[in-house]
XYZ file of C-alpha atoms in Angstrom:
698
model
C 20.453 -11.407 80.867
C 19.387 -11.262 77.128
C 20.692 -7.903 76.633
C 24.200 -8.916 78.014
C 24.345 -12.018 75.701
C 23.447 -9.966 72.664
C 26.355 -7.397 73.533
C 28.779 -10.315 73.593
C 27.808 -11.696 70.352
C 28.130 -8.524 68.650
C 31.717 -7.699 70.004
C 32.849 -11.231 68.907
C 31.398 -10.549 65.327
C 33.239 -7.251 65.254
C 36.465 -8.658 66.332
C 36.335 -11.391 63.826
C 35.711 -8.942 60.804
C 38.267 -6.744 61.936
C 40.777 -9.674 62.031
C 39.882 -10.565 58.251
C 40.238 -7.312 57.018
C 43.807 -6.897 58.228
C 46.663 -7.177 55.641
C 49.280 -9.935 56.056
C 52.294 -8.676 58.251
C 55.365 -8.270 55.808
C 58.385 -10.165 56.762
C 61.521 -8.504 57.847
C 63.061 -6.157 55.335
C 59.827 -5.772 53.146
C 57.347 -2.985 52.732
C 53.604 -3.513 53.429
C 51.395 -4.572 50.498
C 47.633 -3.940 50.421
C 44.839 -6.305 49.784
C 43.940 -4.943 46.357
C 47.576 -5.183 45.244
C 47.838 -8.699 46.429
C 44.652 -9.577 44.100
C 46.175 -7.781 41.059
C 49.460 -9.651 41.449
C 47.690 -12.983 41.786
C 45.519 -12.240 38.620
C 48.845 -11.185 36.638
C 50.568 -14.517 37.619
C 47.619 -16.591 36.600
C 47.573 -14.838 33.121
C 51.299 -15.489 32.594
C 50.794 -19.038 33.644
C 47.959 -19.787 31.069
C 50.108 -18.306 28.166
C 53.093 -20.202 29.130
C 50.810 -23.526 29.162
C 49.361 -22.734 25.634
C 52.931 -22.407 24.354
C 53.858 -25.481 25.514
C 50.505 -27.299 24.409
C 50.429 -25.636 20.794
C 53.394 -26.130 18.335
C 54.529 -23.338 16.150
C 52.317 -22.596 13.157
C 53.620 -22.127 9.600
C 54.239 -18.610 8.872
C 52.602 -18.726 5.290
C 48.967 -18.538 6.448
C 49.548 -15.726 8.451
C 51.278 -13.955 5.576
C 48.343 -14.675 3.147
C 45.831 -13.686 5.850
C 47.755 -10.188 6.153
C 47.680 -9.755 2.331
C 43.724 -10.215 2.254
C 43.108 -8.064 5.232
C 44.917 -4.919 3.906
C 43.465 -1.994 2.148
C 43.197 -2.702 -1.726
C 45.294 0.178 -2.433
C 48.106 -0.799 -0.393
C 47.771 -4.349 -1.588
C 48.295 -2.988 -5.220
C 51.275 -0.997 -3.871
C 53.102 -3.816 -2.059
C 52.383 -6.407 -4.963
C 53.591 -3.804 -7.528
C 56.836 -3.610 -5.541
C 56.992 -7.316 -5.323
C 56.502 -7.947 -9.087
C 59.231 -5.107 -9.786
C 61.789 -7.092 -7.755
C 60.818 -10.208 -9.472
C 61.481 -8.261 -12.922
C 64.807 -7.714 -11.627
C 65.775 -10.843 -9.949
C 63.963 -13.231 -12.477
C 63.237 -15.752 -9.604
C 60.836 -16.343 -11.193
C 60.395 -13.771 -14.063
C 56.612 -12.775 -13.796
C 56.035 -12.288 -17.444
C 57.154 -15.292 -19.259
C 56.716 -15.261 -23.387
C 55.236 -18.914 -23.727
C 53.797 -21.754 -21.854
C 52.876 -24.939 -23.682
C 49.203 -25.721 -22.840
C 47.971 -29.333 -23.716
C 44.788 -29.158 -22.241
C 42.011 -26.756 -21.163
C 40.669 -27.429 -17.723
C 37.385 -28.834 -18.801
C 39.190 -31.127 -21.337
C 41.607 -32.345 -18.788
C 38.972 -33.114 -16.141
C 37.069 -35.047 -18.968
C 39.877 -37.043 -20.173
C 41.519 -38.084 -16.859
C 39.117 -37.964 -14.256
C 37.516 -41.354 -15.179
C 40.926 -42.821 -15.134
C 41.602 -42.035 -11.534
C 38.751 -43.659 -9.615
C 40.559 -44.261 -6.196
C 41.339 -41.642 -3.659
C 45.097 -41.059 -3.465
C 45.743 -42.492 -6.902
C 48.373 -40.739 -9.116
C 48.478 -41.615 -12.819
C 51.887 -41.820 -14.622
C 50.725 -39.433 -17.473
C 52.212 -35.842 -17.474
C 49.815 -32.957 -18.773
C 50.003 -29.229 -18.786
C 47.172 -26.974 -17.930
C 46.847 -23.100 -17.003
C 44.297 -20.915 -15.308
C 43.516 -18.243 -12.903
C 43.985 -18.860 -9.063
C 40.760 -18.447 -7.247
C 41.478 -19.783 -3.903
C 44.365 -20.552 -2.052
C 44.760 -22.882 1.231
C 47.852 -24.027 3.129
C 48.210 -27.237 5.190
C 51.887 -26.356 6.064
C 54.968 -25.301 4.230
C 55.275 -28.521 2.262
C 51.504 -28.745 0.984
C 49.440 -26.121 -0.706
C 45.995 -26.266 -2.213
C 45.221 -24.125 -5.079
C 41.920 -23.770 -7.164
C 42.234 -22.681 -10.753
C 39.660 -21.956 -13.458
C 39.894 -21.860 -17.109
C 37.504 -21.987 -19.956
C 34.473 -22.231 -17.413
C 35.884 -25.206 -15.595
C 37.934 -25.470 -12.269
C 40.292 -27.856 -10.948
C 42.368 -28.316 -7.609
C 46.229 -28.096 -7.824
C 47.663 -30.245 -5.196
C 51.088 -28.681 -4.494
C 53.271 -31.278 -2.504
C 57.096 -30.561 -2.052
C 57.956 -34.208 -1.934
C 56.741 -34.484 -5.702
C 57.892 -31.127 -6.963
C 60.787 -31.729 -9.371
C 61.750 -28.229 -10.792
C 65.451 -27.413 -9.711
C 65.488 -23.896 -11.134
C 63.293 -22.110 -8.645
C 62.550 -23.945 -5.031
C 59.068 -25.007 -4.164
C 58.694 -22.597 -1.258
C 59.789 -19.837 -3.305
C 57.237 -20.574 -6.155
C 54.495 -21.027 -3.864
C 55.258 -17.881 -1.888
C 54.936 -15.689 -5.213
C 51.717 -16.981 -6.295
C 48.820 -15.182 -5.056
C 44.951 -15.275 -5.435
C 44.245 -13.979 -9.093
C 47.382 -14.892 -10.641
C 47.349 -16.905 -13.861
C 49.607 -19.838 -13.566
C 50.848 -22.891 -15.661
C 50.877 -26.154 -14.130
C 52.639 -29.301 -15.355
C 51.922 -32.607 -13.406
C 50.331 -36.033 -12.969
C 46.472 -36.264 -12.743
C 45.552 -37.460 -9.284
C 42.675 -37.641 -6.707
C 43.092 -36.415 -3.352
C 42.542 -38.470 -0.299
C 39.069 -36.864 0.206
C 38.110 -37.780 -3.440
C 38.688 -34.276 -5.194
C 40.235 -34.742 -8.869
C 43.177 -32.884 -8.900
C 46.686 -32.221 -10.713
C 49.940 -33.076 -8.789
C 52.341 -30.376 -10.034
C 56.070 -31.187 -11.042
C 56.417 -27.773 -12.010
C 54.673 -24.357 -11.379
C 54.883 -21.285 -13.373
C 53.815 -17.792 -12.911
C 52.391 -16.578 -16.261
C 50.812 -13.190 -15.436
C 50.332 -11.815 -12.057
C 47.374 -10.088 -10.662
C 48.168 -6.656 -9.190
C 44.848 -6.061 -7.631
C 42.864 -7.868 -5.100
C 40.005 -9.884 -6.245
C 36.567 -9.754 -4.633
C 36.171 -12.586 -1.978
C 34.623 -15.615 -3.243
C 32.034 -15.518 -0.304
C 30.708 -12.171 -1.272
C 31.126 -12.393 -5.058
C 31.079 -9.344 -7.410
C 27.233 -8.046 -7.556
C 27.163 -4.363 -8.149
C 25.557 -3.562 -11.463
C 27.508 -0.461 -12.498
C 30.948 -1.889 -11.750
C 30.124 -5.260 -13.441
C 29.136 -3.495 -16.718
C 32.206 -1.180 -16.515
C 34.744 -3.916 -15.513
C 33.308 -6.764 -17.892
C 36.597 -8.703 -17.418
C 36.280 -8.804 -13.830
C 32.623 -9.916 -14.245
C 33.562 -12.635 -16.314
C 36.260 -13.691 -13.872
C 33.917 -13.901 -10.843
C 30.345 -14.879 -12.387
C 30.440 -17.915 -14.461
C 26.824 -17.431 -15.449
C 27.843 -14.281 -17.264
C 30.087 -16.246 -19.529
C 27.312 -18.586 -20.323
C 25.147 -15.703 -21.530
C 27.894 -14.853 -24.075
C 28.458 -18.276 -25.163
C 24.671 -18.377 -25.828
C 24.782 -15.019 -27.863
C 27.564 -16.679 -29.886
C 25.395 -19.640 -30.614
C 22.511 -17.803 -31.472
C 24.412 -15.740 -34.254
C 26.305 -18.823 -35.440
C 22.549 -20.562 -35.802
C 21.278 -17.510 -37.761
C 24.285 -17.659 -40.046
C 23.894 -21.426 -40.695
C 19.964 -20.785 -41.509
C 20.525 -18.168 -44.053
C 23.721 -19.695 -45.691
C 21.843 -22.896 -46.017
C 19.031 -21.376 -47.894
C 20.873 -19.609 -50.385
C 21.429 -16.177 -48.777
C 24.713 -14.081 -49.582
C 26.230 -12.211 -46.412
C 27.360 -8.653 -47.149
C 28.559 -5.695 -45.653
C 27.358 -2.333 -46.164
C 28.471 1.326 -45.097
C 28.212 2.576 -41.439
C 28.662 6.273 -42.594
C 25.714 7.683 -44.393
C 25.513 10.920 -46.321
C 21.544 10.971 -45.801
C 19.815 9.534 -42.696
C 17.640 6.759 -43.857
C 16.539 3.091 -43.478
C 14.414 3.588 -40.410
C 12.576 6.219 -38.549
C 14.996 6.845 -35.766
C 17.287 9.745 -34.554
C 20.786 9.257 -35.925
C 24.362 10.139 -34.615
C 25.782 12.971 -36.238
C 29.401 13.597 -37.270
C 31.649 15.598 -39.624
C 33.956 14.464 -42.281
C 37.316 16.639 -42.456
C 38.330 15.969 -46.001
C 34.721 16.016 -47.535
C 33.702 19.081 -45.459
C 30.347 17.741 -44.809
C 28.057 16.160 -42.205
C 27.738 12.327 -42.025
C 25.238 10.098 -40.118
C 25.873 6.902 -38.425
C 23.765 4.412 -39.999
C 20.241 3.616 -38.125
C 19.566 0.542 -40.591
C 21.289 -1.049 -43.613
C 17.934 -1.312 -45.644
C 18.478 1.091 -48.444
C 22.009 -0.348 -49.505
C 20.743 -4.023 -49.185
C 17.586 -3.187 -51.555
C 20.124 -1.642 -53.968
C 21.904 -4.858 -53.955
C 18.769 -6.694 -54.858
C 18.323 -4.317 -57.734
C 21.750 -5.275 -59.010
C 20.667 -8.942 -59.213
C 21.656 -10.362 -55.782
C 18.398 -11.804 -54.880
C 19.061 -13.018 -51.375
C 21.319 -10.901 -49.117
C 21.589 -10.334 -45.357
C 23.808 -8.575 -42.857
C 24.405 -8.997 -39.367
C 25.984 -5.601 -37.971
C 25.904 -2.689 -35.608
C 23.299 -0.085 -35.964
C 23.627 3.517 -33.996
C 20.517 5.505 -32.737
C 20.900 8.422 -30.952
C 18.041 7.829 -28.549
C 17.619 7.147 -24.775
C 19.234 4.146 -22.750
C 17.154 2.138 -20.820
C 16.524 -1.658 -20.043
C 15.642 -2.594 -23.642
C 17.696 0.302 -25.701
C 21.378 0.770 -26.185
C 22.661 3.602 -28.722
C 24.784 0.820 -30.234
C 23.009 -2.563 -31.169
C 23.363 -5.626 -33.206
C 20.645 -6.412 -35.848
C 20.175 -8.790 -38.699
C 18.264 -7.889 -41.889
C 17.698 -9.876 -44.995
C 15.945 -9.371 -48.359
C 14.585 -11.813 -50.527
C 13.435 -11.125 -53.942
C 10.131 -12.552 -55.153
C 8.481 -12.913 -51.658
C 6.096 -10.772 -49.665
C 5.342 -10.340 -46.238
C 3.070 -13.681 -45.697
C 6.048 -15.526 -46.975
C 8.426 -13.846 -44.344
C 5.873 -14.605 -41.381
C 6.312 -18.159 -42.333
C 9.932 -18.148 -42.586
C 10.147 -16.147 -39.233
C 8.083 -18.732 -37.523
C 10.612 -21.546 -38.950
C 13.502 -19.798 -38.069
C 13.231 -18.694 -34.804
C 11.294 -21.611 -33.485
C 14.041 -23.873 -34.573
C 16.844 -21.734 -32.897
C 14.786 -21.933 -29.471
C 14.278 -25.753 -30.027
C 18.307 -26.114 -30.374
C 19.089 -23.849 -27.574
C 16.482 -24.640 -25.151
C 15.690 -28.324 -26.227
C 11.709 -27.395 -26.456
C 9.405 -24.938 -27.858
C 8.254 -23.944 -24.378
C 10.600 -22.301 -21.615
C 10.266 -20.325 -18.418
C 11.832 -16.973 -17.680
C 11.477 -14.797 -14.419
C 8.730 -12.266 -14.187
C 10.979 -9.674 -12.395
C 14.350 -10.448 -13.881
C 16.999 -13.259 -13.258
C 18.589 -12.398 -9.829
C 20.798 -15.669 -9.746
C 23.480 -14.533 -12.193
C 25.794 -13.280 -9.503
C 24.756 -15.641 -6.447
C 27.681 -17.147 -4.755
C 27.966 -20.739 -3.469
C 27.502 -19.231 0.093
C 24.283 -17.412 -1.138
C 22.847 -20.654 -2.478
C 23.476 -22.427 0.679
C 21.921 -19.698 2.892
C 18.704 -19.655 0.640
C 18.493 -23.415 1.145
C 18.861 -23.147 4.807
C 16.281 -20.391 4.908
C 13.808 -22.389 2.773
C 14.071 -19.534 -0.159
C 12.841 -21.798 -2.927
C 11.400 -20.211 -6.186
C 7.753 -20.759 -6.787
C 6.020 -21.352 -10.062
C 4.475 -17.813 -9.806
C 7.924 -16.325 -9.957
C 8.054 -17.469 -13.703
C 6.034 -17.041 -16.975
C 6.127 -19.502 -19.881
C 6.875 -18.613 -23.338
C 5.498 -20.664 -25.996
C 7.501 -20.568 -29.529
C 5.194 -23.383 -31.007
C 4.345 -22.613 -34.517
C 2.027 -21.347 -35.973
C 1.669 -17.755 -34.191
C -1.396 -15.446 -34.023
C -1.587 -12.508 -36.571
C -3.559 -9.532 -35.418
C -4.361 -6.603 -37.656
C -3.178 -3.239 -36.060
C -6.060 -0.872 -37.129
C -9.024 -3.300 -36.712
C -7.930 -4.141 -33.202
C -7.326 -0.670 -32.163
C -10.747 0.345 -33.337
C -12.207 -2.393 -30.942
C -10.102 -1.282 -28.098
C -10.995 2.469 -28.477
C -14.753 1.573 -29.172
C -14.943 4.248 -31.960
C -14.542 4.193 -35.539
C -11.066 5.085 -36.908
C -10.622 8.031 -39.466
C -10.494 6.671 -42.827
C -7.987 9.036 -44.163
C -4.908 9.387 -41.806
C -3.361 12.411 -43.890
C -5.885 14.995 -42.608
C -5.739 17.292 -39.511
C -8.741 15.789 -38.448
C -7.301 12.504 -38.006
C -4.437 14.032 -36.018
C -6.920 15.852 -33.697
C -8.992 12.537 -33.365
C -5.868 10.522 -32.056
C -4.754 13.266 -29.925
C -8.119 13.445 -28.276
C -7.940 9.567 -27.769
C -4.605 9.854 -26.009
C -5.890 12.634 -23.704
C -9.071 10.578 -22.939
C -7.356 7.288 -22.083
C -4.386 9.253 -20.419
C -1.782 7.954 -23.010
C 1.460 10.177 -22.947
C 3.049 11.296 -26.143
C 6.103 13.625 -26.355
C 6.041 16.375 -29.026
C 6.019 16.359 -31.905
C 2.535 14.872 -31.884
C 2.312 13.512 -35.257
C -0.478 10.967 -36.273
C 1.984 8.246 -36.502
C 3.593 8.985 -33.036
C 0.111 9.136 -31.567
C -1.101 5.917 -33.153
C 2.172 4.149 -31.815
C 1.492 5.139 -28.310
C -1.891 3.967 -28.386
C -1.073 0.619 -29.978
C 1.489 0.485 -27.007
C -0.855 1.209 -24.441
C -3.711 -1.237 -25.598
C -2.259 -3.913 -27.601
C 1.326 -4.636 -26.957
C 0.784 -5.251 -23.370
C -1.163 -8.606 -24.350
C 1.621 -10.010 -26.572
C 3.324 -12.640 -24.131
C 3.651 -15.361 -26.451
C 4.955 -14.816 -30.294
C 2.442 -12.639 -31.771
C 2.348 -11.026 -35.334
C 1.088 -7.406 -35.556
C 0.309 -6.978 -39.295
C -1.112 -4.202 -41.673
C 0.148 -1.150 -40.237
C -1.108 2.338 -41.629
C 1.190 3.336 -44.730
C 1.737 6.676 -42.947
C 3.862 4.852 -40.459
C 5.567 2.586 -43.046
C 7.239 4.924 -45.702
C 9.275 2.095 -47.146
C 6.550 -0.604 -47.313
C 4.322 -1.391 -50.102
C 0.521 -0.494 -49.963
C -1.813 -3.058 -48.906
C -3.582 -5.052 -51.885
C -6.935 -5.245 -50.261
C -7.118 -2.624 -47.696
C -6.486 1.355 -48.794
C -4.375 3.259 -46.550
C -2.763 0.556 -44.819
C 0.749 -1.331 -45.563
C 1.783 -5.012 -45.902
C 3.925 -4.899 -42.874
C 4.177 -7.020 -39.643
C 5.944 -6.879 -36.386
C 6.727 -9.843 -34.158
C 6.218 -9.354 -30.442
C 7.461 -11.771 -27.742
C 7.361 -11.065 -24.008
C 5.646 -7.621 -24.487
C 8.481 -6.242 -26.848
C 9.207 -5.935 -30.371
C 11.449 -8.564 -31.837
C 10.997 -8.273 -35.558
C 9.941 -5.992 -38.216
C 9.265 -7.034 -41.906
C 7.213 -5.830 -45.017
C 6.586 -6.424 -48.650
C 8.970 -3.623 -50.029
C 7.843 -0.587 -52.054
C 9.268 -0.790 -55.390
C 7.337 2.104 -56.942
C 9.752 4.794 -57.400
C 6.831 7.488 -57.802
C 5.132 6.599 -54.499
C 8.590 6.295 -52.892
C 9.400 9.548 -53.948
C 6.245 11.146 -52.671
C 6.694 9.402 -49.313
C 10.153 10.628 -48.956
C 8.946 14.186 -49.383
C 6.325 13.344 -46.735
C 9.013 12.588 -44.417
C 10.767 15.662 -45.078
C 7.687 17.645 -44.141
C 7.547 15.602 -40.650
C 11.109 16.568 -40.162
C 10.283 20.232 -40.790
C 7.573 20.060 -38.250
C 10.356 18.867 -35.645
C 10.253 15.154 -36.023
C 13.984 14.280 -35.688
C 13.449 10.758 -36.359
C 12.018 11.237 -39.948
C 13.879 10.088 -42.778
C 15.725 12.111 -45.267
C 15.149 12.515 -49.104
C 17.586 9.965 -50.632
C 17.826 10.603 -54.336
C 20.552 7.766 -54.859
C 17.822 5.295 -53.790
C 15.186 6.725 -55.876
C 17.293 6.424 -58.994
C 18.183 2.527 -57.890
C 14.384 1.992 -57.717
C 14.020 3.517 -61.212
C 16.136 0.816 -62.709
C 13.785 -1.763 -61.418
C 13.298 -3.521 -57.916
C 11.538 -6.990 -58.153
C 8.957 -7.817 -55.738
C 10.758 -8.136 -52.663
C 10.208 -9.026 -48.930
C 12.520 -7.665 -46.301
C 12.954 -8.520 -42.511
C 14.824 -7.275 -39.484
C 15.653 -8.855 -36.186
C 17.055 -7.211 -33.093
C 19.520 -9.768 -31.969
C 20.333 -8.206 -28.566
C 16.605 -8.522 -27.525
C 16.290 -12.238 -28.904
C 19.334 -13.035 -26.607
C 17.945 -11.395 -23.777
C 14.595 -13.599 -24.021
C 16.672 -16.914 -24.477
C 19.174 -16.203 -21.383
C 16.476 -14.862 -18.965
C 17.672 -11.249 -18.748
C 15.613 -8.288 -18.402
C 18.560 -5.686 -19.162
C 19.940 -5.258 -22.393
C 23.294 -4.420 -20.602
C 23.610 -8.116 -19.620
C 23.865 -9.255 -23.116
C 26.381 -6.564 -24.385
C 30.014 -7.001 -23.345
C 30.620 -3.502 -23.222
C 27.508 -1.391 -23.003
C 27.188 2.392 -23.156
C 27.637 3.739 -19.632
C 27.794 7.409 -18.254
C 31.238 8.755 -17.670
C 32.519 8.001 -14.295
C 34.193 11.266 -12.704
C 37.568 10.784 -11.318
C 38.326 12.066 -7.875
C 40.297 15.216 -9.331
C 37.064 16.045 -11.442
C 34.968 15.696 -8.322
C 37.257 18.189 -6.528
C 37.320 20.659 -9.222
C 33.468 20.551 -9.300
C 33.239 21.117 -5.592
C 35.856 23.989 -5.668
C 33.789 25.775 -8.329
C 30.436 25.339 -6.380
C 32.477 26.866 -3.408
C 33.586 29.750 -5.652
C 30.046 30.582 -6.826
C 28.559 30.562 -3.280
C 31.515 32.808 -2.322
C 30.561 35.419 -5.097
C 26.924 35.135 -4.212
C 27.540 35.609 -0.641
C 27.580 39.420 -0.658
C 24.877 39.870 -3.161
C 22.581 37.533 -1.233
C 23.300 39.450 2.324
C 21.964 42.661 0.249
C 18.953 40.942 -0.959
C 18.133 39.310 2.077
C 18.104 42.677 4.076
C 14.575 43.926 2.938
C 13.301 40.030 3.190
C 14.288 40.117 6.785
C 12.380 43.181 7.628
C 9.393 41.776 5.748
C 9.686 38.291 7.865
C 9.829 40.380 11.197
C 6.194 41.086 11.005
C 4.945 37.475 10.881
C 7.445 36.617 13.777
C 5.864 39.357 16.028
C 2.754 38.008 15.219
C 3.781 34.523 16.429
C 5.251 35.880 19.465
C 2.011 37.617 20.346
C -0.013 34.154 19.965
C 2.507 32.426 22.102
C 1.625 34.859 24.788
C -2.023 34.123 24.483
C -3.827 32.045 27.098
C -3.611 28.228 26.721
C -7.162 27.668 26.089
C -6.855 29.859 22.820
C -3.837 27.876 21.965
C -5.376 24.586 22.118
C -8.114 25.667 19.696
C -5.590 26.666 16.886
C -3.926 23.864 14.913
C -0.222 23.432 16.045
C 1.090 22.971 12.441
C -0.969 25.757 10.978
C 1.133 28.618 9.651
C 0.207 32.435 10.177
C -1.758 33.635 7.409
C -1.654 37.078 5.801
C -3.700 40.043 7.364
C -6.052 40.147 4.186
C -6.802 36.538 4.587
C -7.595 36.923 8.235
C -9.919 40.033 7.680
C -11.973 37.989 5.040
C -12.208 35.129 7.419
C -13.419 37.436 10.100
C -16.128 38.830 7.872
C -17.248 35.421 6.810
C -17.563 34.402 10.373
C -19.536 37.564 11.161
C -21.920 36.817 8.247
C -22.502 33.198 9.345
C -22.992 34.288 12.995
C -25.791 36.843 12.030
C -27.356 34.298 9.676
C -27.414 31.719 12.688
C -28.849 34.205 14.943
C -31.592 35.071 12.385
C -32.389 31.421 12.155
C -32.555 31.049 15.928
C -34.970 34.160 16.169
C -37.314 32.872 13.403
C -37.427 29.446 15.151
C -38.364 31.402 18.452
C -41.102 33.439 16.681
C -42.517 30.355 15.014
C -42.693 28.323 18.405
C -44.435 31.335 20.060
C -46.977 31.687 17.160
C -47.643 27.924 17.587
C -48.249 28.248 21.323
């Protein structure tokens, strides 16, 4: 009974499944359709139905946002080509003309905001005043054909341009035509009413828009910014457009130079200009740039310092002179050195280096107080990384809780007076040995060379006494000068233009000011004895003969000027670039120079040319290398055969050998075998001796 019931149930299930799998019968005159085809047709019908519903529900969008999106998404090269074609067409049609001669600007953007923003307190309010501003378009947003929002920036400020077709009155060029032409990066002029948007953003409502200068290249996206260091320095104009903090750095630079001029002008100094091309290299111990004058048929040197000329002016009766100018030194490029830099030098008759230290404290601390508002200020330990941060970067840091800590900063205190440290006395303490009295001897040079070797202080040749002392001072002392510190009383040998110390023989009345571990100022009581100056110049020529390309030349004209009488004088020099680096919290001198020295950037053609030359050289070396490699291949066969033999050894022997060990030459293997045999023999002897001793003990 059970078996029969079970069979019936199975038969019923099979019939049911068979009926379910059968396709629907076609109607008369139609072909049969499979089940999979029916499913595909149903899916296609559903997709078409959804598309139709979306088209009915969503109104047609304006075409302009799509067009702007396409412009921003194309390759920058194609963008340049397309934009150039558009501007060329506008030059022909003049609808509008893309390069007008004049646009009358009444207010900068910051001044416009300062004057009219308080007068528009309510949202949606429009003033009757009409004003004109101009700026570069940084962002563009569309809310339809009749409402466009532009953000323009000018003089460090920005404002929204609320372009509404209802208020646009210029009849020469229609609203939609002008708006379609304006792209991100263009410079435009706006004439309109001060207003405030419905969301409270202070804006200008344009009655007229004028394209003043089109931007043919695509600007970097505001979200990502412009951060590449090398490109920023090469394209400083784009750096200033995209990074407002860079603009602030150079505004600070201008303020500092202005304050320096004000101080010296108010204290009876006369600003002068001296030659940049010199017949003899002099004024400082540095390697100069050399050029050739065709008419004079002689070599000339770009000046490394204006010192000698300024002292000649003091001889002539100009008791207080100063010069702010460029100096040129053919030395390495790094974070604190640039071949071309700006310095200030002044010379004051009837003053010595003690007077200049007091003046330095008053001058620099006063500038710090005016720029920073306090004698104390903080700078980043590892450089300021906020110069190129975008708004999106700042928001992401706030979300992630990336807040700067006190440990990320160091505090610099310019409160006067500043400590004064004697160079040679402090160096003697650091070395723990008495220094040679006479630095002109060979024994002194050997002593300092020994100290450099002992303390692992590198000094590139020529290893003269002055260079060795300078390296030791940098190693032991300069690393401790965080706050302003005077390093005073240098050896006379290191200061050929300074006067000898009145109390300590062999030293000079000179000081260097160090701040944040870097030299900022250099000053001394000037040497006015023509006999000693002549002797020191001769010593410098001897150093140059030994290979010191930083040594000064013998300047006969300066000696002759000293022979006419130079009053007791104090001279002082400041590296303006480094001082501005300190005040703007930057660690790279290229950040404070508008156009720093850069390595030449190769073009694509130059790179291709170099690649072709390399390929040609390799093609020429090909047959020669094959001839040279033939005997080498024969020599290499022997170790390969040894490797094959070792691979054929039993696995136990292979485990004993190190997997990464290379095959050694036969000579080394024979030596190792002999050593192993000797060791085995000694071990066997020791074992035999132990056994004999045990037997004797028994």
